């Protein structure tokens, strides 16, 4: 897995000692030689006051410093341990990691105590490290120390009993973002261009370059020539991308080029290209993803990683300019498939951070032009636009079986057709992909399957076998936000006049066209009217998807109804109805659940769980709902929901060796990170220490801490369940009232 060096700068950290930062990032902490030299030296002798005092007086010596019952120079708040890394790690694993999975969790059956030598006593005194949390932190620190080549360390106790909220925030800031950062260039192309899903007989690293980036094509051709051992295949994409072209490219799947910048070698003065960085959803990925990147960027901005968030916008704009859309992900088989659109919101958030910089306005102009092109090219064009309602759908083009899925993913769907045609499974798939057999029902099935994947909600019974026909509340909320953002920005930042340049012209949007805010305001008003007419349900107090073929409102209750609050499309009256009627249906132990149990229906061997249904909760759903509730002044509801989610994530982090995963079962009080949906759970495979977490959960944690109040944050640090916290607050309020009487 490629892990290029991060653009993250290591800022000054809180220090508990005069010389070293106790909470420094692991690289700084474990590569400092001075830090791991025990200044106490060898163990001091213990002197008896009675036996030696007169002898010392006779020879004129001062009484030596008497070693008390504790460390010579230790302060309880800053106790340090002398640790032999290899032997301690081995003892810890043998004694405490009883299930031998290289993690220490509440499920391990060891004594949950390990004795370490204290540094202040030069190793003479010992101290017991107790409990799952401290021991799992010890395991993580020892693994990190070993990775940095240390044999002996002086370890601060504060790193073991650190407030879990602070520890997780620190790990996200100092390690997880770096572990998720990628850039595509000569330094990483060998790994990034190799697809772990490559199903062909001759898998090799391959990259496709768009015709509008000839300098990249020459760059990668030179890399392939200079390093023949890579077997790098560099291919130029044609101008026009069609369903047949993408299908045929499946015989040679490859990475798609993203943005690069010119750099000059300081020694030779030679110019070259360097990849513009971005973050990936989880550690096993190396390509740019759509809405995962937006969600992750929300956390980056809170941590002041503005340049990295800005780079994500630059990469999005490159994709729109050269591929026509922000892709599901930058692999060749995703060329026809987009994802939920969040570009304008992210660009404006970045702009707010950089608007004092000289190129800020140019950055925002490019992002706005890219969003306008995407809007016209993808979301209000055939086949995604429903002309009758004026609403948009997830409805990507494509042919055949989606190739990126697991080999057996569609076995239950395709086997009856293979039997019908007297073919083996493999023979039928090939014949169907090559259009040598005609199966309209199967075409319909895969139309909806591709739409589900474009929606980002893969998979859910809400969208099963119908997605391409649905004007969903989530997509139309996002497009309403696009229309409002674009109109407001043209008016307020660009003096109500934005000229379309040639590279961003599409369809009726000709180069030289002048965009003003008025037309975007009208588009937003029309969409809101259509959403009120087709998606809003007054009796239920929430929005539903609309089936544009059956011409009826769907009945599946989805948490995406709250996206209307995030986008600002709901009226105050509608928002109040949603809080009163809809919110209780989705609120659970760990925050918001994706859909209601009633809507999901019964689960069986023939009808298994789907990961975007009950009982699973996802970070994007939480973030957008919190933001929407605050927008409409339902602050207490946002705080409560954020607290429940943060508590669940924190408790799993404490109890299960620092785990941070893709999604959670928000109904499980003990081990919510365990799910039994079809794709498992990314982030579970920790060996010793988590390195990346999962991008949108990392972001939700940082973002959620901006929602909750100071009392809540302190309570989270002590792992106080929400109900207990509420009772404590009520008791405090009663006490305060009693004192006033």
XYZ file of C-alpha atoms in Angstrom:
741
model
C 0.000 0.000 0.000
C 1.392 3.373 -0.943
C 1.728 5.825 1.889
C 3.466 8.898 0.503
C 4.756 11.478 2.923
C 1.994 13.739 4.106
C 1.928 17.492 3.564
C 0.890 17.662 7.203
C 3.155 19.860 9.294
C 3.789 18.782 12.858
C 2.667 21.628 15.048
C 3.646 22.359 18.618
C 2.011 19.930 21.023
C 0.940 20.311 24.636
C 3.875 19.610 26.933
C 3.796 18.203 30.454
C 7.575 18.331 30.909
C 10.158 21.034 30.356
C 12.099 19.204 27.679
C 9.799 16.943 25.650
C 6.201 16.877 24.469
C 4.495 13.966 26.181
C 1.884 13.836 23.423
C 4.181 14.303 20.442
C 3.347 12.283 17.343
C 4.955 8.835 17.250
C 7.643 9.800 14.745
C 8.832 12.688 16.909
C 8.394 10.757 20.140
C 10.262 7.604 19.133
C 13.041 9.056 16.965
C 14.346 11.402 19.653
C 17.510 9.890 21.141
C 17.641 12.329 24.045
C 14.110 11.514 25.139
C 14.921 7.846 25.701
C 18.053 8.334 27.780
C 17.091 7.915 31.405
C 18.461 10.967 33.185
C 18.129 9.291 36.574
C 21.082 7.073 35.666
C 21.681 3.890 37.573
C 19.711 3.167 40.712
C 20.659 5.279 43.752
C 21.630 3.573 47.026
C 19.227 3.610 49.916
C 20.779 5.188 52.991
C 19.621 4.756 56.581
C 19.380 8.038 58.464
C 20.387 6.491 61.790
C 23.395 4.389 60.803
C 25.198 6.774 58.475
C 24.399 10.266 59.722
C 27.233 10.613 62.290
C 29.807 9.004 59.978
C 28.960 11.514 57.250
C 29.253 14.410 59.658
C 32.731 13.218 60.823
C 34.193 13.175 57.306
C 32.487 16.436 56.278
C 30.107 15.114 53.638
C 26.553 16.251 53.144
C 23.819 13.784 53.643
C 22.925 12.177 50.310
C 19.414 12.697 48.952
C 17.247 10.124 50.623
C 15.173 7.945 48.323
C 11.644 7.927 49.617
C 8.986 5.333 49.095
C 8.291 6.607 45.569
C 10.393 7.685 42.610
C 13.328 10.000 43.182
C 12.259 12.674 40.740
C 8.818 11.496 39.727
C 5.717 13.616 39.691
C 2.566 11.506 39.707
C 1.196 13.359 36.711
C 4.314 12.618 34.684
C 5.472 9.158 35.716
C 7.765 7.484 33.205
C 8.699 3.869 32.647
C 11.919 2.199 31.597
C 10.835 -0.344 29.003
C 12.672 -2.999 27.041
C 10.542 -2.988 23.900
C 10.847 -6.558 22.600
C 10.664 -8.425 25.901
C 7.815 -6.276 27.249
C 5.854 -6.637 24.023
C 6.334 -10.400 24.112
C 5.251 -10.623 27.771
C 2.259 -8.384 27.130
C 1.065 -10.479 24.198
C 1.557 -13.805 25.962
C -0.218 -12.684 29.116
C -2.954 -10.343 27.884
C -3.657 -11.069 24.202
C -5.343 -14.355 24.982
C -7.079 -14.702 21.603
C -3.774 -13.924 19.835
C -5.154 -11.363 17.375
C -2.493 -8.737 18.132
C -5.061 -6.647 20.004
C -5.926 -6.266 23.674
C -9.677 -5.876 24.123
C -12.359 -6.393 26.745
C -12.782 -9.893 25.316
C -9.250 -10.986 26.231
C -9.127 -13.001 29.455
C -5.726 -12.060 30.849
C -5.263 -10.635 34.366
C -5.358 -7.109 32.885
C -2.301 -5.958 34.804
C 1.368 -5.678 33.845
C 4.185 -4.366 36.022
C 6.646 -1.870 34.548
C 9.848 -0.408 35.990
C 9.749 3.324 36.721
C 12.336 5.612 35.180
C 12.484 7.954 38.158
C 13.856 5.149 40.338
C 16.229 4.028 37.579
C 14.155 0.863 37.310
C 14.232 -0.034 41.026
C 10.581 0.715 41.725
C 7.749 -0.864 39.818
C 4.252 0.245 38.951
C 1.223 -1.752 37.823
C -0.378 -0.797 34.521
C -3.977 -1.925 34.827
C -7.074 -2.297 32.698
C -7.886 -2.942 29.068
C -7.473 0.664 27.941
C -4.004 1.241 29.411
C -2.740 -2.168 28.345
C -4.038 -1.791 24.788
C -2.399 1.649 24.649
C 0.819 0.066 25.905
C 0.611 -2.521 23.139
C 0.095 0.226 20.565
C 3.007 2.307 21.861
C 5.351 -0.682 21.913
C 4.404 -1.599 18.336
C 5.129 1.974 17.248
C 8.423 2.053 19.161
C 9.490 -1.168 17.466
C 8.547 0.195 14.038
C 10.836 3.161 14.676
C 13.677 0.821 15.596
C 13.784 1.384 19.340
C 15.022 -1.351 21.669
C 14.697 0.612 24.912
C 12.341 3.495 25.614
C 11.447 5.872 28.399
C 7.654 5.869 28.128
C 5.392 8.516 29.644
C 2.508 7.060 31.634
C 0.396 9.918 30.294
C 0.396 8.228 26.879
C -1.215 5.161 28.466
C -3.948 6.762 30.572
C -4.590 9.712 28.264
C -8.157 10.989 28.119
C -9.608 8.803 25.317
C -11.253 11.737 23.550
C -7.937 13.579 23.487
C -6.070 10.459 22.407
C -8.374 9.707 19.496
C -8.313 13.349 18.364
C -4.517 13.319 18.571
C -4.222 10.090 16.604
C -6.534 11.416 13.902
C -4.574 14.660 13.665
C -1.046 13.245 13.872
C -1.393 9.814 12.267
C -4.687 8.919 10.621
C -4.758 11.777 8.102
C -1.182 11.050 7.140
C -1.932 7.346 6.788
C -4.820 8.143 4.427
C -2.955 10.664 2.270
C -2.018 9.678 -1.268
C -0.520 11.331 -4.293
C -0.199 9.779 -7.746
C 3.210 10.316 -9.353
C 6.485 8.506 -10.043
C 7.061 7.763 -6.358
C 3.816 5.832 -5.933
C 2.699 4.725 -9.380
C 3.967 1.152 -8.978
C 1.482 0.459 -6.186
C -1.303 2.949 -6.916
C -1.687 1.879 -10.562
C -1.913 -1.777 -9.584
C -5.520 -2.730 -8.920
C -6.064 -5.261 -6.106
C -9.362 -6.121 -7.826
C -7.688 -6.814 -11.198
C -9.492 -9.904 -12.494
C -7.454 -10.307 -15.695
C -4.931 -13.059 -16.398
C -2.049 -10.585 -16.558
C -2.536 -7.997 -13.806
C -0.059 -5.138 -14.082
C 0.100 -1.481 -13.052
C -1.795 0.586 -15.613
C -2.769 4.243 -15.848
C -5.126 6.002 -18.263
C -4.414 9.669 -19.036
C -7.063 12.001 -20.510
C -6.236 13.658 -23.850
C -6.390 17.093 -22.229
C -3.331 16.322 -20.091
C -0.568 15.553 -22.642
C 2.199 16.525 -20.215
C 1.039 13.781 -17.861
C 1.012 11.273 -20.697
C 4.639 12.116 -21.561
C 5.578 12.058 -17.877
C 4.212 8.561 -17.271
C 5.612 7.257 -20.566
C 9.035 8.419 -19.393
C 8.535 6.711 -16.019
C 7.642 3.472 -17.840
C 10.695 3.786 -20.089
C 13.123 4.635 -17.266
C 11.828 1.851 -15.026
C 10.959 -1.104 -17.268
C 10.848 -3.439 -14.268
C 7.533 -1.810 -13.281
C 5.821 -3.072 -16.447
C 3.772 0.130 -16.279
C 1.158 0.341 -19.008
C 0.427 3.976 -19.959
C -2.630 4.527 -22.161
C -4.238 7.660 -23.583
C -8.013 7.889 -23.256
C -10.027 8.800 -26.366
C -11.920 12.087 -26.480
C -15.378 10.482 -26.241
C -16.201 8.041 -23.444
C -19.033 5.604 -24.260
C -20.591 2.598 -22.576
C -19.023 0.278 -25.131
C -15.593 1.820 -24.641
C -15.719 1.431 -20.859
C -16.948 -2.141 -21.184
C -14.081 -3.003 -23.531
C -11.583 -1.304 -21.205
C -12.482 -3.893 -18.574
C -10.031 -6.223 -20.297
C -7.348 -3.724 -19.227
C -8.535 -2.101 -15.995
C -6.433 0.781 -14.765
C -6.030 3.861 -12.613
C -7.215 7.219 -13.969
C -4.826 10.156 -13.789
C -5.670 12.976 -11.398
C -4.219 16.456 -10.898
C -0.484 17.108 -10.886
C 1.610 20.231 -10.356
C 4.933 21.348 -11.789
C 7.915 21.224 -9.438
C 11.584 22.072 -9.905
C 14.411 19.907 -8.596
C 16.428 22.075 -6.185
C 19.709 20.405 -7.154
C 19.405 20.007 -10.926
C 16.874 22.740 -11.671
C 14.996 20.243 -13.840
C 11.196 20.587 -14.017
C 8.982 17.613 -13.353
C 5.455 16.745 -12.209
C 4.282 15.893 -8.707
C 0.890 14.511 -7.735
C -1.602 16.800 -5.999
C -2.430 14.971 -2.739
C -5.806 13.682 -1.585
C -7.123 11.356 1.096
C -8.626 7.918 0.597
C -11.525 6.365 2.544
C -9.425 3.653 4.231
C -5.906 2.315 4.221
C -6.414 -0.318 1.533
C -7.414 2.236 -1.120
C -5.126 4.217 -3.417
C -7.595 5.963 -5.735
C -9.599 9.168 -5.276
C -13.188 8.646 -4.116
C -16.071 11.121 -4.351
C -18.185 11.887 -1.316
C -15.799 10.007 0.995
C -13.265 12.732 0.208
C -15.760 15.509 0.987
C -16.630 14.015 4.350
C -12.969 13.500 5.239
C -12.161 17.074 4.231
C -14.572 18.393 6.872
C -12.235 16.935 9.491
C -9.142 18.188 7.687
C -10.451 21.756 7.802
C -11.107 21.569 11.544
C -7.505 20.385 11.992
C -6.310 23.291 9.810
C -5.086 20.954 7.084
C -6.372 23.523 4.609
C -3.890 22.809 1.825
C -4.837 19.144 1.754
C -8.561 19.995 1.677
C -7.846 22.513 -1.093
C -5.971 19.810 -3.021
C -9.043 17.580 -2.885
C -11.069 20.348 -4.563
C -8.334 20.715 -7.203
C -8.531 16.975 -7.919
C -12.337 17.134 -8.140
C -12.097 19.981 -10.658
C -9.567 17.992 -12.706
C -11.991 15.059 -12.838
C -14.875 17.259 -13.996
C -12.739 19.017 -16.592
C -11.311 15.801 -18.072
C -13.860 13.063 -17.249
C -17.043 15.157 -17.103
C -17.880 14.307 -13.500
C -16.552 13.653 -9.999
C -16.183 9.923 -10.323
C -17.342 7.227 -7.952
C -13.595 6.502 -7.841
C -10.690 7.027 -10.229
C -10.530 3.594 -11.853
C -11.364 2.964 -15.498
C -14.529 0.978 -14.747
C -16.007 4.001 -12.909
C -15.790 6.389 -15.876
C -19.573 6.476 -16.372
C -20.475 6.637 -12.703
C -20.569 9.682 -10.424
C -21.291 9.996 -6.682
C -23.327 12.326 -4.420
C -22.287 15.914 -5.367
C -20.731 18.035 -2.603
C -18.254 20.197 -4.526
C -19.745 23.653 -3.928
C -20.006 23.196 -0.175
C -16.411 21.999 0.133
C -15.050 24.728 -2.156
C -16.811 27.423 -0.141
C -15.554 26.001 3.151
C -11.984 26.028 1.813
C -12.447 29.535 0.407
C -13.470 30.828 3.833
C -10.118 29.597 5.146
C -7.977 31.026 2.330
C -9.867 34.128 1.131
C -7.044 36.373 2.367
C -4.643 34.645 -0.055
C -3.993 36.229 -3.488
C -5.175 33.240 -5.560
C -8.263 32.466 -3.441
C -10.737 34.024 -5.849
C -9.248 32.135 -8.806
C -9.513 28.911 -6.810
C -13.189 29.548 -6.077
C -13.898 30.572 -9.680
C -12.453 27.304 -11.001
C -14.411 25.247 -8.466
C -17.635 27.071 -9.302
C -17.131 26.611 -13.047
C -16.429 22.919 -12.501
C -19.606 22.541 -10.431
C -21.651 24.288 -13.133
C -20.212 21.977 -15.797
C -20.948 18.909 -13.653
C -24.472 20.175 -12.942
C -25.258 20.518 -16.657
C -23.263 17.530 -17.900
C -24.472 15.020 -15.310
C -27.361 15.955 -13.065
C -29.814 17.859 -15.304
C -29.041 15.926 -18.477
C -30.294 12.623 -19.833
C -30.564 10.001 -18.484
C -30.476 11.352 -14.919
C -33.033 14.151 -15.276
C -36.702 13.210 -15.075
C -38.370 15.709 -17.388
C -41.850 15.265 -15.869
C -40.996 16.135 -12.270
C -37.910 18.248 -12.968
C -36.071 16.203 -10.344
C -32.862 14.227 -10.756
C -31.998 10.569 -10.295
C -28.954 8.383 -9.875
C -28.990 6.728 -13.301
C -25.524 6.086 -14.793
C -24.952 4.518 -18.172
C -23.100 1.240 -18.598
C -23.165 -2.246 -20.063
C -22.813 -5.686 -18.567
C -21.922 -6.847 -15.086
C -20.125 -4.307 -12.835
C -16.613 -5.791 -12.890
C -15.291 -4.395 -9.610
C -17.448 -6.613 -7.394
C -16.371 -9.862 -5.793
C -16.430 -12.846 -8.172
C -19.430 -14.453 -6.464
C -21.404 -11.268 -5.824
C -23.971 -11.862 -8.604
C -23.952 -15.671 -8.639
C -27.511 -15.931 -7.333
C -28.718 -13.476 -10.014
C -26.828 -14.825 -13.020
C -26.899 -18.608 -12.439
C -30.539 -19.085 -13.583
C -29.748 -17.239 -16.833
C -26.629 -19.352 -17.406
C -28.736 -22.481 -16.941
C -31.377 -21.101 -19.290
C -28.770 -20.691 -22.059
C -26.973 -23.958 -21.274
C -23.736 -22.181 -20.394
C -21.327 -22.231 -17.498
C -21.452 -19.201 -15.213
C -18.244 -17.762 -16.742
C -19.419 -18.388 -20.297
C -22.717 -16.629 -19.685
C -21.088 -13.578 -18.063
C -18.793 -13.206 -21.084
C -21.651 -13.665 -23.565
C -23.865 -11.195 -21.697
C -21.118 -8.586 -21.471
C -20.431 -8.973 -25.198
C -24.182 -8.572 -25.963
C -24.304 -12.023 -27.577
C -27.343 -12.887 -25.460
C -30.311 -10.596 -24.967
C -31.875 -10.433 -21.490
C -33.903 -7.220 -20.945
C -34.777 -8.133 -17.344
C -31.086 -8.525 -16.554
C -30.361 -5.181 -18.234
C -32.930 -3.594 -15.928
C -31.403 -5.266 -12.890
C -27.924 -3.933 -13.635
C -29.267 -0.476 -14.491
C -30.523 -0.234 -10.922
C -27.417 -1.896 -9.497
C -25.161 0.729 -11.109
C -27.473 3.467 -9.822
C -27.215 2.120 -6.267
C -23.428 2.280 -6.517
C -23.559 5.821 -7.885
C -25.758 6.862 -4.958
C -23.040 5.891 -2.487
C -25.614 3.823 -0.591
C -24.551 0.419 -1.805
C -26.479 -1.528 -0.822
C -29.966 -1.050 0.657
C -33.444 -2.530 0.277
C -34.572 1.068 -0.104
C -32.897 1.186 -3.527
C -32.910 -2.485 -4.517
C -34.099 -3.045 -8.120
C -35.588 0.450 -8.309
C -32.831 3.025 -7.707
C -32.496 4.308 -11.277
C -36.181 5.259 -11.257
C -36.063 7.197 -7.995
C -35.899 10.939 -7.540
C -34.241 10.602 -4.141
C -34.406 13.118 -1.343
C -30.639 12.944 -0.864
C -29.634 13.753 -4.453
C -32.186 16.518 -4.897
C -31.224 18.107 -1.585
C -27.616 18.195 -2.758
C -28.587 19.738 -6.085
C -30.738 22.364 -4.348
C -27.628 23.217 -2.321
C -25.603 23.445 -5.556
C -28.141 25.850 -7.034
C -28.233 28.010 -3.912
C -24.442 28.009 -3.484
C -23.747 28.849 -7.124
C -26.305 31.661 -7.237
C -25.183 33.208 -3.963
C -21.489 32.996 -4.856
C -21.925 34.524 -8.316
C -23.847 37.371 -6.690
C -21.658 37.993 -3.645
C -18.144 37.128 -4.832
C -18.166 37.669 -8.609
C -20.364 40.781 -8.846
C -23.207 38.763 -10.376
C -21.225 37.935 -13.511
C -19.357 34.700 -14.243
C -18.043 34.031 -17.763
C -17.838 30.404 -18.930
C -14.389 29.651 -20.453
C -13.878 27.075 -23.197
C -12.654 24.250 -20.977
C -15.846 24.362 -18.903
C -18.348 24.673 -21.731
C -20.827 21.820 -22.085
C -24.042 21.344 -24.090
C -26.011 24.601 -24.241
C -23.495 26.218 -21.903
C -21.296 27.694 -24.638
C -17.903 29.335 -24.005
C -18.443 33.035 -23.399
C -21.839 32.527 -21.770
C -22.342 34.888 -18.828
C -23.883 33.268 -15.756
C -25.815 35.426 -13.276
C -27.423 34.601 -9.956
C -31.006 35.048 -11.160
C -31.189 31.852 -13.188
C -29.715 29.814 -10.315
C -32.173 31.328 -7.864
C -35.023 30.303 -10.163
C -33.626 26.778 -10.484
C -33.486 26.434 -6.702
C -37.068 27.687 -6.314
C -38.329 25.271 -8.984
C -36.542 22.354 -7.341
C -37.940 23.220 -3.916
C -41.470 23.374 -5.325
C -40.981 19.994 -7.009
C -39.546 18.473 -3.820
C -42.491 19.770 -1.816
C -44.882 18.324 -4.370
C -43.321 14.916 -4.960
C -41.078 14.151 -1.959
C -42.643 15.822 1.096
C -45.206 13.862 3.118
C -47.151 16.100 5.459
C -48.791 13.278 7.396
C -45.478 11.542 8.144
C -43.555 14.761 8.658
C -40.650 13.752 6.427
C -39.401 13.479 2.858
C -39.569 10.264 0.836
C -38.106 9.208 -2.512
C -40.380 9.384 -5.571
C -40.660 6.631 -8.177
C -40.694 8.453 -11.540
C -41.857 5.342 -13.417
C -44.658 4.227 -11.112
C -45.425 7.898 -10.403
C -45.831 7.372 -6.690
C -44.055 8.220 -3.473
C -42.026 5.430 -1.897
C -42.713 4.251 1.644
C -39.161 3.408 2.791
C -38.248 5.626 5.760
C -34.665 6.769 5.199
C -32.352 8.871 7.338
C -31.520 10.816 4.177
C -34.691 12.803 4.865
C -32.500 15.005 7.110
C -30.339 15.999 4.142
C -33.126 18.478 3.375
C -32.238 20.268 6.622
C -28.533 20.314 5.740
C -29.311 21.812 2.334
C -31.820 24.331 3.721
C -34.635 23.192 1.446
C -37.134 22.574 4.279
C -39.312 25.388 5.575
C -39.204 26.090 9.336
C -42.584 24.378 9.652
C -41.339 21.292 7.776
C -38.186 21.197 9.894
C -40.220 21.294 13.101
C -42.418 18.460 11.826
C -39.351 16.378 10.993
C -37.918 16.821 14.485
C -41.247 15.948 16.075
C -42.323 13.043 13.873
C -39.346 11.664 11.941
C -36.431 12.048 14.328
C -37.757 9.603 16.960
C -37.993 6.894 14.280
C -34.254 7.026 13.571
C -32.698 7.854 16.933
C -30.991 4.879 18.582
C -28.389 4.076 21.210
C -25.503 5.213 19.014
C -27.075 8.054 17.041
C -29.073 7.865 13.831
C -29.800 4.596 12.054
C -29.853 4.549 8.233
C -33.449 3.395 7.946
C -36.184 2.077 10.146
C -36.508 -1.601 10.987
C -40.055 -1.617 9.679
C -38.939 -0.308 6.289
C -36.127 -2.819 6.011
C -38.439 -5.759 6.654
C -37.661 -9.261 7.828
C -34.147 -10.670 7.454
C -33.464 -14.292 6.509
C -30.888 -16.459 4.760
C -32.541 -15.569 1.457
C -32.862 -11.909 2.452
C -29.687 -10.921 4.338
C -28.771 -7.617 5.962
C -27.766 -4.744 3.696
C -25.211 -2.305 5.044
C -27.174 0.930 4.444
C -30.264 -0.393 6.251
C -31.248 -0.918 9.870
C -29.377 -1.476 12.229
C -26.380 0.341 10.749
C -25.380 3.956 11.170
C -22.924 5.862 9.007
C -20.850 8.964 9.641
C -22.227 10.987 6.679
C -25.793 10.568 7.948
C -24.777 11.849 11.376
C -22.771 14.826 10.088
C -25.458 16.080 7.715
C -28.242 15.665 10.287
C -26.289 17.497 13.020
C -25.506 20.350 10.651
C -29.100 20.559 9.471
C -30.533 20.561 12.987
C -28.187 23.343 14.071
C -29.105 25.295 10.932
C -32.754 25.277 12.034
C -31.845 26.039 15.691
C -32.562 22.538 17.016
C -29.242 22.698 18.828
C -30.138 20.444 21.750
C -31.238 17.683 19.386
C -27.991 18.003 17.433
C -25.962 17.860 20.662
C -27.802 14.787 21.886
C -27.357 12.894 18.618
C -23.710 13.907 18.346
C -23.054 12.802 21.919
C -24.571 9.369 21.298
C -22.473 8.824 18.163
C -19.275 10.098 19.781
C -19.851 7.977 22.874
C -20.317 4.862 20.757
C -17.155 5.532 18.727
C -15.149 6.391 21.857
C -16.278 3.316 23.781
C -15.386 0.993 20.903
C -12.032 2.798 20.630
C -11.355 2.229 24.355
C -12.650 -1.335 24.601
C -11.272 -2.696 21.335
C -7.673 -1.584 20.962
C -8.217 1.787 19.269
C -10.582 0.554 16.563
C -12.200 3.123 14.227
C -14.208 1.538 11.418
C -16.245 2.376 8.325
C -19.715 1.883 9.862
C -21.344 0.839 13.131
C -24.320 -1.141 14.339
C -25.848 1.733 16.288
C -28.140 -0.614 18.243
C -25.313 -2.644 19.868
C -24.153 -1.368 23.278
C -20.961 -3.451 23.584
C -19.331 -4.062 20.204
C -20.992 -1.752 17.639
C -18.040 -2.082 15.245
C -19.080 -5.659 14.501
C -21.453 -5.846 11.557
C -22.767 -8.760 9.538
C -23.579 -6.933 6.314
C -22.356 -8.044 2.922
C -19.082 -6.089 2.712
C -17.879 -6.569 6.271
C -16.314 -3.559 7.968
C -13.197 -1.715 6.847
C -10.764 -0.862 9.642
C -11.205 -4.036 11.695
C -7.923 -5.643 10.691
C -5.719 -3.901 13.261
C -2.397 -5.550 14.003
C -1.106 -3.845 17.119
C -2.069 -0.273 16.326
C -4.542 1.511 14.049
C -2.824 3.648 11.421
C -5.676 5.247 9.484
C -9.060 4.779 11.115
C -11.659 5.474 8.433
C -11.812 8.890 6.783
C -15.416 9.879 7.311
C -15.584 8.463 10.830
C -12.382 10.330 11.688
C -14.026 13.483 10.372
C -17.326 12.810 12.158
C -15.451 12.544 15.450
C -13.677 15.863 15.033
C -16.800 17.499 13.616
C -19.059 16.119 16.341
C -16.845 17.570 19.048
C -17.603 20.999 17.555
C -21.330 20.271 18.024
C -21.382 19.094 21.651
C -20.847 21.507 24.543
C -17.927 21.554 26.980
C -19.780 19.541 29.657
C -20.516 16.842 27.118
C -16.921 16.657 25.964
C -15.721 16.157 29.533
C -18.365 13.464 30.076
C -17.269 11.672 26.900
C -13.730 11.555 28.268
C -15.011 9.580 31.258
C -17.151 7.297 29.060
C -20.386 8.492 30.623
C -23.492 7.087 28.840
C -25.906 9.739 27.619
C -28.654 8.799 30.067
C -26.238 9.070 33.001
C -24.992 12.416 31.740
C -28.526 13.778 31.452
C -29.388 12.679 35.007
C -26.255 14.334 36.343
C -27.097 17.588 34.560
C -30.666 17.497 35.887
C -29.406 16.954 39.438
C -27.026 19.891 39.086
C -29.845 22.087 37.826
C -32.102 21.037 40.712
C -29.319 21.834 43.176
C -28.759 25.256 41.628
C -32.483 26.018 41.765
C -32.660 24.926 45.397
C -29.832 27.271 46.310
C -31.677 30.173 44.693
C -34.807 29.631 46.781
